[in-house]
Coordinates of C-alpha atoms and ligand atoms in Angstrom, one line a residue:
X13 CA 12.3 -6.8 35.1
X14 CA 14.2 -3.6 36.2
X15 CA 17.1 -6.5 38.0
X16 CA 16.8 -8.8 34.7
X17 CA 17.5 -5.6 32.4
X18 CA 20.5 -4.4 34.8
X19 CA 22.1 -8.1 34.2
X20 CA 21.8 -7.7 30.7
X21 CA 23.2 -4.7 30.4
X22 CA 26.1 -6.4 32.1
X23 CA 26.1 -9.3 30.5
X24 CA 26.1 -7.6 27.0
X25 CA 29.1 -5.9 25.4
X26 CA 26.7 -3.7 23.0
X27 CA 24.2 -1.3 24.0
X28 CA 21.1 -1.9 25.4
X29 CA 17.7 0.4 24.7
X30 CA 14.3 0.3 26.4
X31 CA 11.4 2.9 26.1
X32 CA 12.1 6.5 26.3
X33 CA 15.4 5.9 26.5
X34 CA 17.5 8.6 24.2
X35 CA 18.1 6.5 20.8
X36 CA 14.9 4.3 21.2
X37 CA 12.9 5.4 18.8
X38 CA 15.4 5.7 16.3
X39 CA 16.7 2.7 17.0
X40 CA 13.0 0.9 16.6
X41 CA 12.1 3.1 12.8
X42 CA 12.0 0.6 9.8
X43 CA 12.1 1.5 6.0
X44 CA 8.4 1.1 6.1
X45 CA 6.5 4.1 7.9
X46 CA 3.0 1.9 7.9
X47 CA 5.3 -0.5 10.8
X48 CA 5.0 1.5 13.9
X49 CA 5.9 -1.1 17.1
X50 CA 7.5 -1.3 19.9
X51 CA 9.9 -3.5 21.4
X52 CA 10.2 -4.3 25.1
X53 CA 13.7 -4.6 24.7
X54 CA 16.5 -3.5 22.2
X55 CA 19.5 -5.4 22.4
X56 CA 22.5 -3.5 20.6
X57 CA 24.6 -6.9 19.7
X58 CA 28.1 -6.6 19.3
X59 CA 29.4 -10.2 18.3
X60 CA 27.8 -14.0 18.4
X61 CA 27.8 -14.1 21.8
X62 CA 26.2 -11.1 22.3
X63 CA 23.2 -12.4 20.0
X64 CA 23.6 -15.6 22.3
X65 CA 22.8 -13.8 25.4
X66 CA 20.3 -11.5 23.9
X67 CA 18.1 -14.8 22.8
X68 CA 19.0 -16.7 26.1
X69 CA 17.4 -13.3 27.6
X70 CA 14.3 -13.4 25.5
X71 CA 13.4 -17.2 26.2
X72 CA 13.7 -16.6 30.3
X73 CA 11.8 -13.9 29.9
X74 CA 9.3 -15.3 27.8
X75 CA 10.1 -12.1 24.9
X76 CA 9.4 -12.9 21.2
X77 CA 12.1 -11.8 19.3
X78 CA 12.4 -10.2 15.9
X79 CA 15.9 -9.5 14.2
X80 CA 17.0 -6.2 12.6
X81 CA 19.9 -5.8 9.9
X82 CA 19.2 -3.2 7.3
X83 CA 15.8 -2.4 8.4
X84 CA 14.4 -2.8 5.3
X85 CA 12.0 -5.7 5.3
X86 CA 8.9 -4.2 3.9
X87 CA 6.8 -6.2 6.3
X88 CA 8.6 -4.6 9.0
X89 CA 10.1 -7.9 10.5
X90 CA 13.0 -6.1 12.1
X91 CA 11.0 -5.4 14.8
X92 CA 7.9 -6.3 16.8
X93 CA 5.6 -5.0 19.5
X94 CA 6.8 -5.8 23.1
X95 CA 9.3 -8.3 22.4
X96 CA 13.4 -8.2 21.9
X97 CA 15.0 -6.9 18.6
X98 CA 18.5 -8.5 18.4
X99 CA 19.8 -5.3 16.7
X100 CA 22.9 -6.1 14.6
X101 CA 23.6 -2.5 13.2
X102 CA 26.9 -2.5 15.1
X103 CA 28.2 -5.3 13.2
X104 CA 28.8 -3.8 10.5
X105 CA 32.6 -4.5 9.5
X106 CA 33.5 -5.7 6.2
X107 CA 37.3 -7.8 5.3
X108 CA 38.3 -8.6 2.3
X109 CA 40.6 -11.0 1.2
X110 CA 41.6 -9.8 -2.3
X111 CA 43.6 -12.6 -3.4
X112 CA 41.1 -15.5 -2.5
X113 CA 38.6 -12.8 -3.3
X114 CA 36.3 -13.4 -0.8
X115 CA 34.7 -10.7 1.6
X116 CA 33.7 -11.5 5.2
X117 CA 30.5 -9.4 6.3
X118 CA 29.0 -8.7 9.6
X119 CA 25.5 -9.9 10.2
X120 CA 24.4 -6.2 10.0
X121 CA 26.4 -4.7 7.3
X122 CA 24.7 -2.8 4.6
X123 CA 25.2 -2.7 0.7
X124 CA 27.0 0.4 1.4
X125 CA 28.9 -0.7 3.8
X126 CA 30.3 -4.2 1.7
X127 CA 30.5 -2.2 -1.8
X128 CA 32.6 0.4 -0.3
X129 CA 34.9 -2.3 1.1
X130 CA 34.6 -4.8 -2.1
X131 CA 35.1 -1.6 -4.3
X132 CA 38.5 -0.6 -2.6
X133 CA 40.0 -3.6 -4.1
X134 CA 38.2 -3.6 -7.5
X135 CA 36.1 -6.2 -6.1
X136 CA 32.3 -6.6 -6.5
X137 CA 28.9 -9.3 -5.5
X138 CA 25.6 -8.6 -6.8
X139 CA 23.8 -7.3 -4.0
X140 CA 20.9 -4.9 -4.0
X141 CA 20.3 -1.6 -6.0
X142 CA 19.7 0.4 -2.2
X143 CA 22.8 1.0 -0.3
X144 CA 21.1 0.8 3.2
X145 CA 19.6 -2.6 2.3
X146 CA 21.3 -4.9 5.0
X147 CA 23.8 -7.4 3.3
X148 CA 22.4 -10.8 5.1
X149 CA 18.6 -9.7 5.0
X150 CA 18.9 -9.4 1.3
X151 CA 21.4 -12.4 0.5
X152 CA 19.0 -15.2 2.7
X153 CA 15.9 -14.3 0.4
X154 CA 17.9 -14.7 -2.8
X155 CA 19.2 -11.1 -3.7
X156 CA 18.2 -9.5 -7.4
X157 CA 20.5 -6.7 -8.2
X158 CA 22.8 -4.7 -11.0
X159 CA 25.2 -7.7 -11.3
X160 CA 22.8 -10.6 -11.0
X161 CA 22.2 -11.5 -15.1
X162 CA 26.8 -11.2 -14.7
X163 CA 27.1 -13.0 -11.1
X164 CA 23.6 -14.5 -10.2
X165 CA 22.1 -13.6 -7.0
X166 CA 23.3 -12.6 -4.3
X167 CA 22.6 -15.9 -2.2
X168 CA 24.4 -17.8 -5.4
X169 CA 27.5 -15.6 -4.0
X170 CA 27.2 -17.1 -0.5
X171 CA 29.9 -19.0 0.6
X172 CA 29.5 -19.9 3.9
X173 CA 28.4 -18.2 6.9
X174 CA 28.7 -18.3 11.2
X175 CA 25.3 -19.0 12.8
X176 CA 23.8 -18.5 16.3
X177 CA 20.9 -20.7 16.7
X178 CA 17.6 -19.9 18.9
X179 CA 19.7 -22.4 21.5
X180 CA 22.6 -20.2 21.8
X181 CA 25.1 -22.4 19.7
X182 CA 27.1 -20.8 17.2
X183 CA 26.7 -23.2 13.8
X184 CA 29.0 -22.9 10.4
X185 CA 27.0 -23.0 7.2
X186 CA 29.1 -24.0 4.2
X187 CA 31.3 -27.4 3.2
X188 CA 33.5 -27.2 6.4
X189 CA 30.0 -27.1 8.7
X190 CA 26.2 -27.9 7.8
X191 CA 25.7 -27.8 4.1
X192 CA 22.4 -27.9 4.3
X193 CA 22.3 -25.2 5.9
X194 CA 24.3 -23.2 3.8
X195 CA 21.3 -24.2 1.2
X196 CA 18.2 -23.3 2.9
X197 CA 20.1 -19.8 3.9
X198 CA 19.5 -19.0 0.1
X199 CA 16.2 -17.9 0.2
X200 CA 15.2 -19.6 3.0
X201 CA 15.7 -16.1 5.2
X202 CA 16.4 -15.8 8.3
X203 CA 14.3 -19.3 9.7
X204 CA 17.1 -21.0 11.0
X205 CA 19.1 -18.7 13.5
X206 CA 21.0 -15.0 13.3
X207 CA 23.9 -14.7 11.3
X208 CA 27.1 -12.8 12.7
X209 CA 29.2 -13.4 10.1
X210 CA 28.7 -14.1 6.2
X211 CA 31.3 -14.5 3.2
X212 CA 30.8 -14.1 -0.2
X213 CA 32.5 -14.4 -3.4
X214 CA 33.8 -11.3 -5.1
X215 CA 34.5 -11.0 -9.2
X216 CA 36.6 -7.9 -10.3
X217 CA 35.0 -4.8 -11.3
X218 CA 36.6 -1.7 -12.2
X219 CA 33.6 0.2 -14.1
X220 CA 30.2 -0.1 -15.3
X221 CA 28.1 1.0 -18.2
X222 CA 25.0 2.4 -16.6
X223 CA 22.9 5.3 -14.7
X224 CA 18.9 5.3 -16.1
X225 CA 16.9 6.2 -19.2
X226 CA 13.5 8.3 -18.4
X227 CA 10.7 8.0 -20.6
X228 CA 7.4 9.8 -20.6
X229 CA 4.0 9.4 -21.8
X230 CA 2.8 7.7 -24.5
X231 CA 5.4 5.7 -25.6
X232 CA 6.3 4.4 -22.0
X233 CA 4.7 0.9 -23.1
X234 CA 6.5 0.7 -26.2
X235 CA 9.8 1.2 -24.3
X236 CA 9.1 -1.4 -21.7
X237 CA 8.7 -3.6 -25.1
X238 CA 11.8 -2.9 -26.3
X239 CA 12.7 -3.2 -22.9
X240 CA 11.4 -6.6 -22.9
X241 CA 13.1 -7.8 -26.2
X242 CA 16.7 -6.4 -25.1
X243 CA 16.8 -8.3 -21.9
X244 CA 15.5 -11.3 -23.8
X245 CA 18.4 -11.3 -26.2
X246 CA 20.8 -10.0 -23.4
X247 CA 24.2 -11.4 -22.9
X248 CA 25.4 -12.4 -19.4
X249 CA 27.1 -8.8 -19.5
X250 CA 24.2 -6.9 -18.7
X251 CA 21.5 -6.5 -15.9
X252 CA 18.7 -4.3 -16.2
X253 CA 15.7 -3.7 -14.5
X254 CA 13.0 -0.7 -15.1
X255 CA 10.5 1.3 -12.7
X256 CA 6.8 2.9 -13.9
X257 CA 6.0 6.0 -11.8
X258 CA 3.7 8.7 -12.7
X259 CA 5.0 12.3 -12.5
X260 CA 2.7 15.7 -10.9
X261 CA 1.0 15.7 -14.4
X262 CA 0.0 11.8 -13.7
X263 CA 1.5 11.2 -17.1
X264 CA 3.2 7.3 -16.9
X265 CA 7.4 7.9 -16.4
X266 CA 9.5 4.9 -17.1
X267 CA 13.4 4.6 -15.6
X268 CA 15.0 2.1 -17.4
X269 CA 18.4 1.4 -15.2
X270 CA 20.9 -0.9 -17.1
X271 CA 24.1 -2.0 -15.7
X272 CA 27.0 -3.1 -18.5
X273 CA 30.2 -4.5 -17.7
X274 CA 31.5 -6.1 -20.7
X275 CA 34.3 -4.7 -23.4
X276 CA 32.5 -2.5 -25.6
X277 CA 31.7 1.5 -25.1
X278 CA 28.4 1.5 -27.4
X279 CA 27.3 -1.9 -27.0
X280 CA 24.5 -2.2 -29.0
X281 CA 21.7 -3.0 -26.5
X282 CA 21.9 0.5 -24.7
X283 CA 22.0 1.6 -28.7
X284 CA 18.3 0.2 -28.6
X285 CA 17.2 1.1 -25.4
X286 CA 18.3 4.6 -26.2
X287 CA 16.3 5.1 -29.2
X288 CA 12.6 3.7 -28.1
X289 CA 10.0 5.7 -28.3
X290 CA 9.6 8.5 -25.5
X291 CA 12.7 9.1 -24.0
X292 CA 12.9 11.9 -22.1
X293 CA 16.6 12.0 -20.5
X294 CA 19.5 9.9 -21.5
X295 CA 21.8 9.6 -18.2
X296 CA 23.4 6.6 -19.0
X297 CA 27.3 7.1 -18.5
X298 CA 30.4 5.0 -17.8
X299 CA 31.3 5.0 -13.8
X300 CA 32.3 3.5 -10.7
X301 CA 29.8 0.6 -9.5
X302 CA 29.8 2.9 -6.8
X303 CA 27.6 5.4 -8.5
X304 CA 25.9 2.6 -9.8
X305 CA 24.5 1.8 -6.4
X306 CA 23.3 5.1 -6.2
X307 CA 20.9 5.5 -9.2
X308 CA 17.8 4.1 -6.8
X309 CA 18.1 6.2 -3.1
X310 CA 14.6 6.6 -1.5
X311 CA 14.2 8.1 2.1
X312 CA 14.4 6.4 4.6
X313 CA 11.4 5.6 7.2
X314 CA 9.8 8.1 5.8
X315 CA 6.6 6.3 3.4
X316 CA 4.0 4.1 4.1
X317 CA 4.4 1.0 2.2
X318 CA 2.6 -1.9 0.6
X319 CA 4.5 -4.3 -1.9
X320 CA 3.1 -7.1 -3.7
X321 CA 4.0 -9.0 -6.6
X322 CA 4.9 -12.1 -8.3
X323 CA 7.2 -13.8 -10.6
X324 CA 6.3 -14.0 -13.9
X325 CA 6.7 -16.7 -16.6
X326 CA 6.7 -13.7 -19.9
X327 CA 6.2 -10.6 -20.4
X328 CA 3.6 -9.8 -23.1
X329 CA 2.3 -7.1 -24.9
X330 CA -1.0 -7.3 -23.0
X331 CA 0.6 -7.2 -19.9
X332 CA 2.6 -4.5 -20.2
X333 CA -0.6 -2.3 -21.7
X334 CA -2.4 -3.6 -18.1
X335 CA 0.4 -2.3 -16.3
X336 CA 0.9 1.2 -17.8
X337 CA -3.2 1.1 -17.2
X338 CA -2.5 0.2 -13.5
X339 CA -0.7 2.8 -12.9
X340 CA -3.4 5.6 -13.8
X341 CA -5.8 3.5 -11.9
X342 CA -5.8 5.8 -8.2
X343 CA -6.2 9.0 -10.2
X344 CA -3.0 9.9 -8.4
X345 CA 0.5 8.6 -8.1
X346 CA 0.2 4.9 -6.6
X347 CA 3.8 4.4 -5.7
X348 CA 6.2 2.3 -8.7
X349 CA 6.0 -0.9 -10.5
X350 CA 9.3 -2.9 -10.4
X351 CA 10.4 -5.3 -13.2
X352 CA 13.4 -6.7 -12.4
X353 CA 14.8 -9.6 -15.6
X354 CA 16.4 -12.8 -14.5
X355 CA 18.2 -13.5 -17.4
X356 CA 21.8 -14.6 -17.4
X357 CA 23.7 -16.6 -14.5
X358 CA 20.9 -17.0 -12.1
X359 CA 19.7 -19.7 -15.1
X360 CA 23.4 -21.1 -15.5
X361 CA 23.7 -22.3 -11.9
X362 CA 22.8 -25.3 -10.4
X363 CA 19.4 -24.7 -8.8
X364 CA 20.2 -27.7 -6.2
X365 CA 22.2 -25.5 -5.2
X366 CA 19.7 -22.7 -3.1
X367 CA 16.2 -23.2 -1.5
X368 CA 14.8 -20.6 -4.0
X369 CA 12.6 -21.5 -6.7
X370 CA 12.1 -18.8 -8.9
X371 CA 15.3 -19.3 -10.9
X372 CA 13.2 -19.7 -14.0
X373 CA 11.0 -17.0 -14.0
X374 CA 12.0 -14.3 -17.1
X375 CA 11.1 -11.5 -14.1
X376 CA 9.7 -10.3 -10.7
X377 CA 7.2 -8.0 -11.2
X378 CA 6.1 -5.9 -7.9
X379 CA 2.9 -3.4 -7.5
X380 CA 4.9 -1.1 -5.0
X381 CA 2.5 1.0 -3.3
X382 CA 4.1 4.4 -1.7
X383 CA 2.2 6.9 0.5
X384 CA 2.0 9.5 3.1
X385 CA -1.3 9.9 4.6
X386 CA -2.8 6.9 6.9
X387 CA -6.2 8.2 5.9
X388 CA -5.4 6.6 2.2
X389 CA -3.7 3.1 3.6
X390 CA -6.6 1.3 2.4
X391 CA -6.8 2.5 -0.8
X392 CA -3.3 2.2 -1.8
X393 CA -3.0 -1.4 -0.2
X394 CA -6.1 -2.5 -2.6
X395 CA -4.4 -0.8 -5.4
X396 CA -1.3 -2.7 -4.8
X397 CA -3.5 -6.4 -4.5
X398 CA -5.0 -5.4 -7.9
X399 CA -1.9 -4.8 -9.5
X400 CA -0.8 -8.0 -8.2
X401 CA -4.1 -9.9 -9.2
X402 CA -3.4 -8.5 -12.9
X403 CA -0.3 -10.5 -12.8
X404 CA -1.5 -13.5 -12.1
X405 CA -2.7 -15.4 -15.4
X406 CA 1.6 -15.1 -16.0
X407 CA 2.5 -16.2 -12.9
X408 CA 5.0 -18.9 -11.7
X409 CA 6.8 -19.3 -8.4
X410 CA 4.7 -17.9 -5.6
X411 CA 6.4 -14.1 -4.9
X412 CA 9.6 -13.0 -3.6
X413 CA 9.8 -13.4 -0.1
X414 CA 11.8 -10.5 0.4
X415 CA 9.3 -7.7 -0.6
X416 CA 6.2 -9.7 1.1
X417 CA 4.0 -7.9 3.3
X418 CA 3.8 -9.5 6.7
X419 CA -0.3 -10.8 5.7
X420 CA 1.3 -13.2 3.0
X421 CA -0.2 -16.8 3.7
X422 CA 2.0 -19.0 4.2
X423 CA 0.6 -21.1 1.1
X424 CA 2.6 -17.9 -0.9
X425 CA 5.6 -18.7 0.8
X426 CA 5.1 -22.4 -0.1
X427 CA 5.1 -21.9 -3.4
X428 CA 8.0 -19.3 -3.7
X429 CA 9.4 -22.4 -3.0
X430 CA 8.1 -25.8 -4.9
X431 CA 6.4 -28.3 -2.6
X432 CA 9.7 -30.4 -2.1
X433 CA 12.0 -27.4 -1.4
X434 CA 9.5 -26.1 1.1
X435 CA 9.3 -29.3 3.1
X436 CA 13.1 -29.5 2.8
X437 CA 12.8 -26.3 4.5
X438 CA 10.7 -27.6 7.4
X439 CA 13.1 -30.0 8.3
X440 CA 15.7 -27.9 8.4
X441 CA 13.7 -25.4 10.4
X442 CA 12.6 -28.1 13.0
X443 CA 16.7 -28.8 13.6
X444 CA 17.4 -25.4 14.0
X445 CA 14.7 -23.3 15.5
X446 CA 11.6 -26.3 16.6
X447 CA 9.6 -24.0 18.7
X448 CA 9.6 -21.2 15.7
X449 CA 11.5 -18.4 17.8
X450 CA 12.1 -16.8 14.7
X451 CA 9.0 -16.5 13.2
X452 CA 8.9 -13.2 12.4
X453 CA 9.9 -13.3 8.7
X454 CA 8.4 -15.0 6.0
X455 CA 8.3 -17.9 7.8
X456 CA 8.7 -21.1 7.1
X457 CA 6.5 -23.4 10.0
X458 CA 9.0 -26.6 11.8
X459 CA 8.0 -29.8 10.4
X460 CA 6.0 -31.7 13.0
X461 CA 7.8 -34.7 14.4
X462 CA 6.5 -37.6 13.4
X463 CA 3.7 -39.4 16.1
X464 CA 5.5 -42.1 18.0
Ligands
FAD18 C1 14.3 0.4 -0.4 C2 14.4 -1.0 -0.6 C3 15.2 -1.5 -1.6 C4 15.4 -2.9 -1.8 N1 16.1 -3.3 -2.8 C5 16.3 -4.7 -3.0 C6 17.0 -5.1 -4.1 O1 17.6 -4.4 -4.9 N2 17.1 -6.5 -4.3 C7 16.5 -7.4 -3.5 O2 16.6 -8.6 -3.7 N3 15.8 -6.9 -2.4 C8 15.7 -5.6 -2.2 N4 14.9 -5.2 -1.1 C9 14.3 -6.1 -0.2 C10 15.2 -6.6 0.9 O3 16.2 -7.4 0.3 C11 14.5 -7.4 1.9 O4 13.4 -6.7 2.4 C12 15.5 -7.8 3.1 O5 14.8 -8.6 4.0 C13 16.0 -6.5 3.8 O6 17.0 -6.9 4.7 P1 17.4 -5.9 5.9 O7 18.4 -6.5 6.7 O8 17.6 -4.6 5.3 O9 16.0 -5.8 6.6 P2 15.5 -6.1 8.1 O10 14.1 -5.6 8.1 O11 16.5 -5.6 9.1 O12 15.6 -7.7 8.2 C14 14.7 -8.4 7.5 C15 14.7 -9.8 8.0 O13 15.9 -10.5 7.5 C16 16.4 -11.4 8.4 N5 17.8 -11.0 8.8 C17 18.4 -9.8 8.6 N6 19.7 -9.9 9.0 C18 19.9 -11.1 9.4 C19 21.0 -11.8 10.0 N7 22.2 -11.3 10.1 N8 20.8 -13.1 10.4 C20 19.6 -13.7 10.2 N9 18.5 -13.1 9.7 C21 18.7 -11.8 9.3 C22 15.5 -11.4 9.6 O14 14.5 -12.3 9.5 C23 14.9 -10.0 9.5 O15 13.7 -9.9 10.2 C24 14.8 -3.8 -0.9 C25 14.0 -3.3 0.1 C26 13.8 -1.9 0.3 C27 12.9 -1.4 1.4

């Protein structure tokens, strides 16, 4: 192996980390602290043919391989036990073309990273509400974010993209390559090969409306109503999604984070948000989209996580009560509930369009259990199934695949989805990647070929 390694290392123009090496185990930390592997090989890829090499290295050396952007993946996909991570963190770089307004993105850029860039020029996509969220991760399961009831999601914004397949070929997604492609790669994930380069369509944006309301106590369910009935009546000028924690007392907290973007400074729904019942601190305030993409900032690699969820057809009274009731349930804080509303664009466009199938749903509703102490894993992962199992009499669309733990069946990534859109995706898969070298993600299985 030591011969193989030193030809790598060679071969490679980016970095290459084994065990014990300085930078390791930095290099192998994900956003979830309950993931805790480690890779044979870290391959530091600079450019598609880096990523070419890296996978040609893998397959003569009989490696699996897992692929790290953002790190984010709750299931911990970006990397795996004894195997090679094609690492894209130095590919980062984000151009922008203001006049055709379209950005170009690395394969590993982050939110922070393209918003920065996008923002120079007054420039914006919906992405995700994390800034360390990796742009491609995030875009190929669909993308919900401050801009998606304005823009749609992020994979709606996906123009085209440069592929390196588990062969080693470098493929264009989009109308000037494989179209199809370009279509399973939103929501599909990353099934089909590694993406080096991505472009998206940008739509101006010089300032928001937005920042979060906190609310406290009782009247937490009686916000998330109102909640419920602004987002319903919503224009396509505002996104809004909330958050149910419980604070040191173990009294219910609610954030309530809306992003604005049309011509008024009071517009009326932030009027009725403002006055439900329980509010605690008003932090709403006009700013940069920027800031915007701040209001959400956990650590790092520092929790054990557990998310589960599904999408939801409504969003009734006895739901909510079952949620607020949820969240009480440990006796101590569980972590957060995310509702995130998919009203607006995402049910404009043509759903033909994207592999996803959850364009319908009115929200994604996720039991996001948060911890420290591995002694408790148990508990807080059963918490987080029964906060999903409370969901389900509303449910529609499988989950989103990109908060899935890793012990999804595949059934749940069937019906994320439809029957039709999943087989479509099996084709596709059996083109692209037939022996499943990617398969760590949410993964979608080759189609057989067909007996002779
Ligand atoms: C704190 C936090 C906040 C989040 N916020 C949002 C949000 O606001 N909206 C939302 O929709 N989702 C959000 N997510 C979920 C996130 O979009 C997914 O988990 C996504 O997979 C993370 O991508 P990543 O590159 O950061 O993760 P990684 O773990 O590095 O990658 C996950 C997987 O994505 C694929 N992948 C990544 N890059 C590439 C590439 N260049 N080519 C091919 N495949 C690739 C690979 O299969 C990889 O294993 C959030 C997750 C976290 C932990």
């Amino acid at each position: 192996m030591h011969d193989r390694l030193t030809k790598l290392r060679r071969s490679l123009s980016g970095d290459v980390l084994v065990p014990e090496e300085d930078g390791y185990d930095a290099a192998r930390r994900c956003f979830n602290a309950l993931v805790d592997r480690r890779p044979a090989v870290i391959a530091r890829c600079r450019g598609a043919a880096d990523v070419a090499t890296a996978l040609e290295f893998a397959g003569a050396n009989e490696l699996g391989v897992a692929v790290r952007g953002g790190g984010h993946n709750p299931a911990g996909h970006c990397v795996c036990d004894e195997g090679l991570v094609v690492d894209l963190t130095a590919m980062r770089a984000v151009e922008i073309d203001p006049k055709a307004r379209i950005a170009r993105s690395g394969g590993g850029a982050t939110w922070l990273d393209f918003d920065a860039a996008t923002q120079a020029f007054g420039l914006a996509t919906p992405g995700g509400v994390v800034g360390s969220t990796g742009v491609a991760g995030l875009a190929f399961g669909g993308g919900i974010g401050h801009l998606t009831a304005q823009h749609g999601l992020t994979c709606d914004n996906l123009l085209g993209a440069e592929v390196v397949t588990p062969r080693g070929d470098v493929v264009r997604a989009g109308p000037d390559g494989d179209e199809e492609l370009l279509w399973g790669l939103r929501g599909g994930g990353g099934n089909f090969g590694v993406a080096t380069r991505l472009e998206f369509r940008l739509h101006p944006l010089e300032r928001v409306v937005g920042g979060r309301l906190t609310y406290r106590g009782k009247g937490v369910a009686e916000a998330l109503r109102v909640y419920r009935d602004v987002v319903a009546g919503a224009p396509g000028d505002l996104s809004c999604e909330t958050l149910l924690e419980l604070d040191e007392s173990v009294e219910p907290i609610l954030y309530i984070a809306p992003c604005y973007t049309g011509p008024e400074d009071d517009p009326g729904e932030l009027r009725t948000l403002r006055e439900a019942p329980g509010l605690l601190d008003d932090g709403l305030r006009e700013h940069d989209f920027l800031d915007q993409q701040r209001v959400f900032d956990p650590p790092y690699g520092e929790e054990r996580n557990y998310w589960t969820g599904h999408f939801v057809r409504e969003l009734p009274d006895e739901l909510i009560d079952a949620l607020v009731e949820r969240m009480t349930a440990l006796g101590r804080s569980p972590g957060q509930i995310l509702i995130e509303s998919l009203h607006g664009a995402p049910k404009d466009l043509d759903a033909a369009d994207a592999a996803l199938g959850f364009r319908d749903a009115a929200f994604n509703i996720s039991a996001m259990a948060s911890w420290l102490d591995p002694a408790l894993d148990a508990a807080y992962i059963e918490w987080a199934r029964e906060t999903a199992a409370a969901l389900e009499p509303w449910s529609v669309s499988g989950g989103y695949v990109n908060y899935m733990q890793a012990d999804e069946p595949t059934e749940r990534v069937r019906a994320a989805f439809g029957d039709a859109g999943f087989e479509r995706l099996q084709a596709l898969k059996a083109r692209y990647d037939p022996a499943n070298v990617l398969r760590r993600n949410q993964n979608i299985p080759p189609r057989a070929a067909a007996a002779p």
